[in-house]
Backbone as CSV, one residue per row, in Angstrom:
resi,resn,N_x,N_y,N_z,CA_x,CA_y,CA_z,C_x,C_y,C_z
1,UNK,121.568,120.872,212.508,122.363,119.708,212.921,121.511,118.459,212.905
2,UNK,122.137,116.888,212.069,121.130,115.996,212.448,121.363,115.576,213.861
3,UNK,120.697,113.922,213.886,120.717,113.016,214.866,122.233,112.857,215.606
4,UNK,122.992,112.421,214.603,124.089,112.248,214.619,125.226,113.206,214.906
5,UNK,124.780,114.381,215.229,126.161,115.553,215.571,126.238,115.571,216.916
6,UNK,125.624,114.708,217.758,125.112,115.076,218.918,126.536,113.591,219.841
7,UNK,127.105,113.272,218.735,127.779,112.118,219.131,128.690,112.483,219.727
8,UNK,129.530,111.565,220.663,131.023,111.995,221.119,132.052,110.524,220.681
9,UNK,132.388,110.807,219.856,133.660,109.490,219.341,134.800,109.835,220.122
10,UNK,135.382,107.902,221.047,136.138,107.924,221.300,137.127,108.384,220.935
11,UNK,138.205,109.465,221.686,139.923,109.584,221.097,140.430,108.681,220.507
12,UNK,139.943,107.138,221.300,140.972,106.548,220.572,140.604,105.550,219.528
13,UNK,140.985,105.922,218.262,140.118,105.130,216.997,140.963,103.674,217.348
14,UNK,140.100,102.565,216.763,140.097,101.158,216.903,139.973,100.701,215.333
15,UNK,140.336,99.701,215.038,139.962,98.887,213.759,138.828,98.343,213.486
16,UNK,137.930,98.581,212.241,136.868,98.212,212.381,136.397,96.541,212.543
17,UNK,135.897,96.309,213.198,135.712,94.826,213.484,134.732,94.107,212.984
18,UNK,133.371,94.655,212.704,132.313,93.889,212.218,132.713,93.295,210.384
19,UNK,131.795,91.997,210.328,131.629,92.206,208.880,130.767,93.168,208.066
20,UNK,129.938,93.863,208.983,128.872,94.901,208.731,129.553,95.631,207.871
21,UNK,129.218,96.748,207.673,129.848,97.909,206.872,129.915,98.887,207.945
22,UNK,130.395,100.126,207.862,130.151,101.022,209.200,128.615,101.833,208.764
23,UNK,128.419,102.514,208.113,126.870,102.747,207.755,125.666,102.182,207.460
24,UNK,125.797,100.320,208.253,124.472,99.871,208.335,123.780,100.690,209.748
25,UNK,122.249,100.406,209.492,121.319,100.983,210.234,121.118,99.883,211.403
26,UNK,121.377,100.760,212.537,121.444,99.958,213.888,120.473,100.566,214.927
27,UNK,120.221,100.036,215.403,118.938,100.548,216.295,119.596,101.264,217.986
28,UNK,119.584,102.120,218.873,120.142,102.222,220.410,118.967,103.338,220.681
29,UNK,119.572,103.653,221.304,118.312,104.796,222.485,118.998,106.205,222.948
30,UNK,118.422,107.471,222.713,118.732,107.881,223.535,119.736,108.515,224.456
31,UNK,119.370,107.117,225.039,120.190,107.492,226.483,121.950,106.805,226.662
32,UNK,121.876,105.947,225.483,123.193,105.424,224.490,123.959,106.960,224.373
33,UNK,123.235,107.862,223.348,123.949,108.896,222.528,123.791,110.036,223.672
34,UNK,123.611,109.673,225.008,123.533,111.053,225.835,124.677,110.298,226.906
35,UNK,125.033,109.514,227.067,126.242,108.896,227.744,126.099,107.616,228.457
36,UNK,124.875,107.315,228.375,124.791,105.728,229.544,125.266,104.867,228.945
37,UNK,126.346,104.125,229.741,126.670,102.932,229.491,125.541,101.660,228.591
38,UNK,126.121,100.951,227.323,125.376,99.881,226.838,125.736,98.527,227.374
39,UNK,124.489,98.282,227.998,124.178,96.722,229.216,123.933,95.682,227.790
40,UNK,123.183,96.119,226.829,122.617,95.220,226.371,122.502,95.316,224.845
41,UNK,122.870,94.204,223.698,123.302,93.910,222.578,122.156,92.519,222.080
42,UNK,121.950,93.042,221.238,120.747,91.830,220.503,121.449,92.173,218.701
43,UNK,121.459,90.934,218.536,121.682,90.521,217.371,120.903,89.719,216.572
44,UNK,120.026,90.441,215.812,118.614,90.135,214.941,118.735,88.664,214.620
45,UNK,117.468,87.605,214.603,117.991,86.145,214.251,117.581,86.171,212.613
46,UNK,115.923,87.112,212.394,115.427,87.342,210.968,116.530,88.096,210.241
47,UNK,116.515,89.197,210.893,117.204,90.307,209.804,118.851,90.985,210.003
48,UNK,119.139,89.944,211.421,120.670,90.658,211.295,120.973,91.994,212.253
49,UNK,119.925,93.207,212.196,120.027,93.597,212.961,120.261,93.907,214.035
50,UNK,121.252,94.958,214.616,121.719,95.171,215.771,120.753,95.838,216.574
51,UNK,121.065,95.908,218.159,120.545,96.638,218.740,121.652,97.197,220.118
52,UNK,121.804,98.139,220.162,122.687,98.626,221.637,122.087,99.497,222.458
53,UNK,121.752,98.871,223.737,120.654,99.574,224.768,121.389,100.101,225.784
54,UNK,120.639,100.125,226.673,121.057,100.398,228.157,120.136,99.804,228.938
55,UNK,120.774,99.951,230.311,120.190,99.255,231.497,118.965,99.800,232.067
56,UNK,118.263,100.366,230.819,116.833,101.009,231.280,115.774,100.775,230.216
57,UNK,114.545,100.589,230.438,113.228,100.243,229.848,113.455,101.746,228.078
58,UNK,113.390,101.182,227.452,113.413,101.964,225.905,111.911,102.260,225.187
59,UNK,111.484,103.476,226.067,110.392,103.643,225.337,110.403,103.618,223.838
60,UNK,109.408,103.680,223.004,109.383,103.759,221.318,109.755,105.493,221.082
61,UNK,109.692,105.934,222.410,110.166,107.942,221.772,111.554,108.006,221.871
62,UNK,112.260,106.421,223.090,113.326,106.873,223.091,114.145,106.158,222.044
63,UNK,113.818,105.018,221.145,114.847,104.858,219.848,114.754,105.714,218.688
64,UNK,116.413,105.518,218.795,116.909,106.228,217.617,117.485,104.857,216.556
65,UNK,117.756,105.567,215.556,118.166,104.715,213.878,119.529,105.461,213.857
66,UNK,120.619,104.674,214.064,121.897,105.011,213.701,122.862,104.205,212.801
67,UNK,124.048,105.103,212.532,124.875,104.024,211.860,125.472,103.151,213.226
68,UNK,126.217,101.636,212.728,126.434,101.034,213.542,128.170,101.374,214.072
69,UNK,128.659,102.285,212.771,129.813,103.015,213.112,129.675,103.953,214.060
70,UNK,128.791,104.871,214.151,128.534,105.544,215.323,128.152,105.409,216.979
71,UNK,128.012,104.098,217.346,127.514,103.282,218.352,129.358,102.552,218.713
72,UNK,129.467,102.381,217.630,131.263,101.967,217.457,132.099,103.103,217.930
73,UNK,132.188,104.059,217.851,132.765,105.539,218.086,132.366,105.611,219.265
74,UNK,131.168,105.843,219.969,130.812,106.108,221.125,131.309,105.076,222.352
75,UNK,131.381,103.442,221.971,132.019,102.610,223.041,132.399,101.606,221.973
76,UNK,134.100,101.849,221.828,134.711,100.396,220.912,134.805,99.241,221.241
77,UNK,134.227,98.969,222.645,134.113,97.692,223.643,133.129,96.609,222.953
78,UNK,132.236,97.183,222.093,130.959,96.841,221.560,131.863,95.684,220.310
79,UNK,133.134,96.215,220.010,133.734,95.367,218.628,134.179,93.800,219.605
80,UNK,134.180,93.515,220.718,134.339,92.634,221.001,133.276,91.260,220.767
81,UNK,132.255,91.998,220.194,130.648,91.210,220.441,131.063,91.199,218.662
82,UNK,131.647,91.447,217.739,131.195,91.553,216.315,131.342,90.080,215.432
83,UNK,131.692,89.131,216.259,131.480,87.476,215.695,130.408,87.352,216.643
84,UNK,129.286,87.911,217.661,127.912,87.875,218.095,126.958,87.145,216.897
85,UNK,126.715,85.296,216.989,125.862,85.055,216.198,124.091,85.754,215.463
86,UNK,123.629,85.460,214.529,122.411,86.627,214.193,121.635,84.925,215.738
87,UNK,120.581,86.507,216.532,119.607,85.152,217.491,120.295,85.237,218.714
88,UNK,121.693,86.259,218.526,122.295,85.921,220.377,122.418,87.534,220.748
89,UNK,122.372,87.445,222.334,122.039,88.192,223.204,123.751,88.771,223.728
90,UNK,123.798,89.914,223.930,125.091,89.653,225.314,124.830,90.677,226.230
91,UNK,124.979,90.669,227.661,124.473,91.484,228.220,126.034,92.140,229.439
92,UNK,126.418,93.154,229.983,126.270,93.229,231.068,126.185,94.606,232.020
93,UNK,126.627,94.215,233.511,126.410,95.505,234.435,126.591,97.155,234.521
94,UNK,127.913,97.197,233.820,128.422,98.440,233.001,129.623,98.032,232.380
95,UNK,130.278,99.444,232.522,131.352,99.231,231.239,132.369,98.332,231.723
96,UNK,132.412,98.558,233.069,133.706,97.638,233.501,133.653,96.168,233.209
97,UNK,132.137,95.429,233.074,131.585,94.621,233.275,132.235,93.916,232.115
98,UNK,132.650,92.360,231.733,133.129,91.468,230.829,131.230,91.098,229.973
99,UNK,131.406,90.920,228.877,130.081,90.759,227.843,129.798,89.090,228.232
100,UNK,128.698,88.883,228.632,128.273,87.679,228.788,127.167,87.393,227.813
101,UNK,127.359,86.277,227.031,126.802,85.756,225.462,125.287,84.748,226.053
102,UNK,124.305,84.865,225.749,123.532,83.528,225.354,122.720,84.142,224.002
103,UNK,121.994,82.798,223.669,121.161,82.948,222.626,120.037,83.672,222.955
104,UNK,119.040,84.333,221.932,118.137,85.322,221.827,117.182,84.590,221.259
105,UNK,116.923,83.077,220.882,115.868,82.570,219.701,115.891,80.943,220.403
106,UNK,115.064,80.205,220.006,114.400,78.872,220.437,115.110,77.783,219.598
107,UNK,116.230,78.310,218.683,116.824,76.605,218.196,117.926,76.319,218.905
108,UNK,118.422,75.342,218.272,119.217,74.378,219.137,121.051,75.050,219.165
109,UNK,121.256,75.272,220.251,123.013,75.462,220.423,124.396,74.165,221.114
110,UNK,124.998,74.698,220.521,125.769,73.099,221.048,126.620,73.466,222.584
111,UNK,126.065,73.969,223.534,126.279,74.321,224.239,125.068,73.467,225.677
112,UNK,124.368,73.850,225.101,122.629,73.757,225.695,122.234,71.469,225.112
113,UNK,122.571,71.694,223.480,121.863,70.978,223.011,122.498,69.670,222.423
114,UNK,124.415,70.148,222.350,125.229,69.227,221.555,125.205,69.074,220.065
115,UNK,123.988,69.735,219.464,123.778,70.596,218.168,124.090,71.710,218.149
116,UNK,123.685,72.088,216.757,123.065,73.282,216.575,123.027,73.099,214.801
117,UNK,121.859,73.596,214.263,121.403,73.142,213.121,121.886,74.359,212.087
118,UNK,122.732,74.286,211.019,123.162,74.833,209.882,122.345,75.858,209.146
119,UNK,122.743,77.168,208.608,121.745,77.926,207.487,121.868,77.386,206.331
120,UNK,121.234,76.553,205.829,121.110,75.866,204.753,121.020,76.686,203.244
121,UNK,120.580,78.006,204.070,120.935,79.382,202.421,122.440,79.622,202.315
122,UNK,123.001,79.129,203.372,124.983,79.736,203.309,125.642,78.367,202.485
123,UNK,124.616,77.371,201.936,124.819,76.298,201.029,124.746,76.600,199.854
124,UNK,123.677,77.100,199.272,123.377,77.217,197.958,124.087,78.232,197.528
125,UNK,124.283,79.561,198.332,125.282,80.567,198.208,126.640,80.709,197.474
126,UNK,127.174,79.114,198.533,128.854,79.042,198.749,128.994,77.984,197.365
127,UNK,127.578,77.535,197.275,127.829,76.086,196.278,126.701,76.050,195.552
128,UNK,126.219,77.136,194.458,125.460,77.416,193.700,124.796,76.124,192.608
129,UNK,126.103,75.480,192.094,125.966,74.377,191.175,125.961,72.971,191.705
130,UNK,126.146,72.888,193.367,126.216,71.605,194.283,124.652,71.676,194.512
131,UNK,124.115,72.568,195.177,123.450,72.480,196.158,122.317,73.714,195.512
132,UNK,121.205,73.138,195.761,119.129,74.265,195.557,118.216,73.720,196.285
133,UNK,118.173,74.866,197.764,117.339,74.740,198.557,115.898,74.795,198.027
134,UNK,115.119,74.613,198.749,113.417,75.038,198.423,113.262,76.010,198.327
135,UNK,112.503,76.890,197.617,112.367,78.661,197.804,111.769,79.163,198.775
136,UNK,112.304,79.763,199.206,111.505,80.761,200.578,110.186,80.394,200.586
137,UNK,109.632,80.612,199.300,108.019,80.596,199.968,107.485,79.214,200.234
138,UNK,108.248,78.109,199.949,108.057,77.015,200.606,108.473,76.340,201.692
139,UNK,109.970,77.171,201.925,110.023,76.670,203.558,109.135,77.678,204.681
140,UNK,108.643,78.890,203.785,107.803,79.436,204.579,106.458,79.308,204.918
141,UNK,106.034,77.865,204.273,104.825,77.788,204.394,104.414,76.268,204.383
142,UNK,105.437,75.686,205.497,105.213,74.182,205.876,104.392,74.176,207.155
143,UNK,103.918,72.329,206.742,102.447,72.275,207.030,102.620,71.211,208.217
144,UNK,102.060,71.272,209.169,102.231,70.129,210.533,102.433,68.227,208.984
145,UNK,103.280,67.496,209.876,103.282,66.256,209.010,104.059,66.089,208.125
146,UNK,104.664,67.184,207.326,105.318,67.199,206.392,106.705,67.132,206.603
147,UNK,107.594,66.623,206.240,108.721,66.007,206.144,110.075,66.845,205.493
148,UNK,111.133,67.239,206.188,112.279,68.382,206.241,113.447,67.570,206.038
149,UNK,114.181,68.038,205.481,115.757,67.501,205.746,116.150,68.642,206.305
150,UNK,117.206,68.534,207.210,118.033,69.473,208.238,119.226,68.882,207.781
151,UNK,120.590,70.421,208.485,121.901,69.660,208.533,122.036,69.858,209.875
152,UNK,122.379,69.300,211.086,122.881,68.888,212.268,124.537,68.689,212.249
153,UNK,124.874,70.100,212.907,126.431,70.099,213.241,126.399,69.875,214.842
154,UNK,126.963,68.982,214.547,128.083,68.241,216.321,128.809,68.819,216.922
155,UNK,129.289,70.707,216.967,130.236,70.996,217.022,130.326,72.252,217.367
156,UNK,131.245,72.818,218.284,130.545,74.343,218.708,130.583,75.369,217.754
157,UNK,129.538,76.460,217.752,129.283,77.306,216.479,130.192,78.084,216.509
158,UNK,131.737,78.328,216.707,132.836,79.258,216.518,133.796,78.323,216.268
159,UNK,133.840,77.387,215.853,134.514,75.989,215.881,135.117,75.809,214.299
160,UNK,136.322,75.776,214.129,136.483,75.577,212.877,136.120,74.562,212.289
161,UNK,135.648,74.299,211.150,135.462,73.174,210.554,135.976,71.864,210.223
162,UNK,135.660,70.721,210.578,136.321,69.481,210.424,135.507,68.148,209.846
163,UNK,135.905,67.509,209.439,135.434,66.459,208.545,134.535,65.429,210.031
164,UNK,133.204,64.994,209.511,132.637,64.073,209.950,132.355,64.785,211.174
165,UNK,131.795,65.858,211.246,130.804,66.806,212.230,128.990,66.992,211.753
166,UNK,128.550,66.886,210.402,127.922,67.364,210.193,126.889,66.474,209.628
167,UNK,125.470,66.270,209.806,124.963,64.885,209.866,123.684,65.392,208.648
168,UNK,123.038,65.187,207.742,121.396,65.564,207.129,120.856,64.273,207.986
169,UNK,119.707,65.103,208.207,119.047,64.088,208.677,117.030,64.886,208.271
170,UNK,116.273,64.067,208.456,114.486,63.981,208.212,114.155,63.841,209.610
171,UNK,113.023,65.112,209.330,112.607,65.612,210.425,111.158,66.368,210.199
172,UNK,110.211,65.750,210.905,108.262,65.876,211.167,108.601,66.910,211.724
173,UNK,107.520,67.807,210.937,107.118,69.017,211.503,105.982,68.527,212.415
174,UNK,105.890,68.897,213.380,105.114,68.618,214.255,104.007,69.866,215.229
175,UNK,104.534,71.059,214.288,104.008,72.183,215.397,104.668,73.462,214.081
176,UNK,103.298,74.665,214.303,103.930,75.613,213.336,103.862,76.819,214.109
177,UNK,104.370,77.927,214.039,104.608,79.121,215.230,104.318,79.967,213.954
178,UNK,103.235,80.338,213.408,102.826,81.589,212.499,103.515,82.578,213.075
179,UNK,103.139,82.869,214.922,102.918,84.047,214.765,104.881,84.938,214.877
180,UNK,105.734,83.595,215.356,107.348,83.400,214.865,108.137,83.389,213.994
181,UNK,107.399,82.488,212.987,107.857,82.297,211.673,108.200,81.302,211.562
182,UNK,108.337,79.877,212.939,109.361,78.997,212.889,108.241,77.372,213.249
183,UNK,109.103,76.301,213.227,108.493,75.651,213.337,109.175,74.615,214.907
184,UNK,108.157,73.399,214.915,108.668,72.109,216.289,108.925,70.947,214.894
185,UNK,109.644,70.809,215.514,109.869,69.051,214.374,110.371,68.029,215.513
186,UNK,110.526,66.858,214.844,110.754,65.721,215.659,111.606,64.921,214.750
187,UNK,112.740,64.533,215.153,113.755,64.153,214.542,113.109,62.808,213.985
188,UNK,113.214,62.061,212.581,112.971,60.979,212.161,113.959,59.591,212.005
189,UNK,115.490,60.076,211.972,116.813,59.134,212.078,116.998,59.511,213.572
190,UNK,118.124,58.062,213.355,119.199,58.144,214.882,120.492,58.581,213.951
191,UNK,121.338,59.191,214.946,122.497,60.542,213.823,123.657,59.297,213.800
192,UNK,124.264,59.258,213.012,125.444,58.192,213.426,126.678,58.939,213.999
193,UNK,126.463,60.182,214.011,128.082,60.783,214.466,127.831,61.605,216.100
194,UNK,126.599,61.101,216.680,126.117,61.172,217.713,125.228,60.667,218.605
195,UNK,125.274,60.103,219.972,124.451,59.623,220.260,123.703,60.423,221.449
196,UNK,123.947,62.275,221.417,123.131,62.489,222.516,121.595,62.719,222.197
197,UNK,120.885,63.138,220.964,119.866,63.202,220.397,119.888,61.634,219.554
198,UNK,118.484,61.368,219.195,117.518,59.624,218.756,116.917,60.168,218.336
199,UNK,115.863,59.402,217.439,114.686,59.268,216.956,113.755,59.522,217.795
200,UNK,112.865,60.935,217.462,111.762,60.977,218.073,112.261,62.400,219.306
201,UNK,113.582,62.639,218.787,114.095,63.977,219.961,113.157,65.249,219.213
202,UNK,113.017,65.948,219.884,112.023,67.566,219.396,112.383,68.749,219.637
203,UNK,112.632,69.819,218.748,113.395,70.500,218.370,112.502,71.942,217.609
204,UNK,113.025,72.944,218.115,112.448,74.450,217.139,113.936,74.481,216.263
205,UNK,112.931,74.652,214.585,113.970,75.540,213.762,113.446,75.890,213.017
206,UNK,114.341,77.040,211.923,113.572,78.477,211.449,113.260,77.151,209.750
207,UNK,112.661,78.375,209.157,112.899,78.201,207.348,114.479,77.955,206.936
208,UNK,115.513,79.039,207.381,116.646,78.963,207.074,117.366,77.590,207.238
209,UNK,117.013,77.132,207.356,117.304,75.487,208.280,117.170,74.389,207.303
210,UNK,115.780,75.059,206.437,115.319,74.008,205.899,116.132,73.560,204.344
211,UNK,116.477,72.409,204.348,117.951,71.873,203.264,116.855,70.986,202.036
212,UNK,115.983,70.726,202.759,115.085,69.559,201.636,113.726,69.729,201.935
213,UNK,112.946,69.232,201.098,111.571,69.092,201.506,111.121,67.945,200.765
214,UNK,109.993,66.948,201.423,110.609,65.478,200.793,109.389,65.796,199.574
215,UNK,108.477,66.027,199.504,108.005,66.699,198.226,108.746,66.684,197.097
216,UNK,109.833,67.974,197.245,110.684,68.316,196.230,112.108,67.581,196.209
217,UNK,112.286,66.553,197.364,113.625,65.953,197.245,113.709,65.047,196.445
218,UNK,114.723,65.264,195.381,115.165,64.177,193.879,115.340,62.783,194.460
């Protein structure tokens, strides 16, 4: 028998909710697949990755590698978290308990910040022949001083989209987090479609963020 026979799927099947697939690899413990209630949900900010814990310390003997359909089977409560941004947290007391959301990572939310700064790869993606970010290995390897374009949305991140939310703006790196991956910048404009951040406001954001580099900007 593997890992996985050891499961008990709810009676009552649910619709699948994630955009995931049901056989991506999800990380839980244990004490998940032996019956304890899951307190706690992390949603990878690098890689996407899930995680479904419990309300107890997870040694490295006690994770297991599962599908994320199987964590789904065991508590379908978990599909309520499946628009859970990649970088956010939700936690709570047990099962009875309602899922309470914050972020898991150091950039900006429009909650906290009245931002929150755009994946600038879901550009080039959606708009191949509009839009060519810098290549990875150059937003991965900016240097204190050097000069970013960002996009700055005004607007909460579950928020449908609307015209005259979304600002580019140049922005000093000012600070590099090797051992993170991410950087500090310092905003260089005042935004015109906002006045709670100015010139000179300071800010963590990843590579993914990064829309220009004035180097390579035409």
């Amino acid at each position: 028998m593997g890992e996985n026979d050891q499961l008990q799927p709810n009676k009552n099947s649910a619709p699948w909710p994630f955009e995931d697939l049901p056989n991506v690899a999800t990380f839980t413990s244990r004490h998940v697949l032996e019956g304890a209630p899951i307190c706690f949900v992390y949603h990878g900010w690098d890689d996407g990755a899930w995680q479904f814990l419990p309300d107890r310390v997870t040694e490295q003997s006690d994770a297991k590698l599962v599908c994320l359909k199987n964590v789904f089977e065991i508590d379908a409560s978990i599909g309520e978290l499946a628009d859970l941004p990649e970088g956010w947290m939700a936690k709570r007391a047990d099962r009875s308990c309602r899922w309470e959301r914050s972020r898991d990572h150091p950039y900006p939310v429009f909650a906290d910040d009245g931002f929150y700064l755009d994946d600038a790869t879901i550009y080039e993606t959606l708009y191949p022949e509009t839009y060519t970010i810098p290549a990875a290995a150059v937003r991965t390897s900016l240097q204190k001083g050097q000069l970013v374009k960002l996009i700055f949305r005004f607007a909460d991140e579950w928020s449908s989209r609307q015209d005259n939310e979304c600002e580019r703006m140049w922005v000093e790196v000012i600070e590099v987090d090797d051992e993170n991956g991410c950087y500090k910048g310092s905003l260089r404009n005042d935004p015109h479609l906002n006045q709670r951040i100015s010139f000179g406001h300071e800010f963590w954001f990843h590579p993914v963020h990064v829309f220009a580099v004035e180097d390579e900007a035409s």
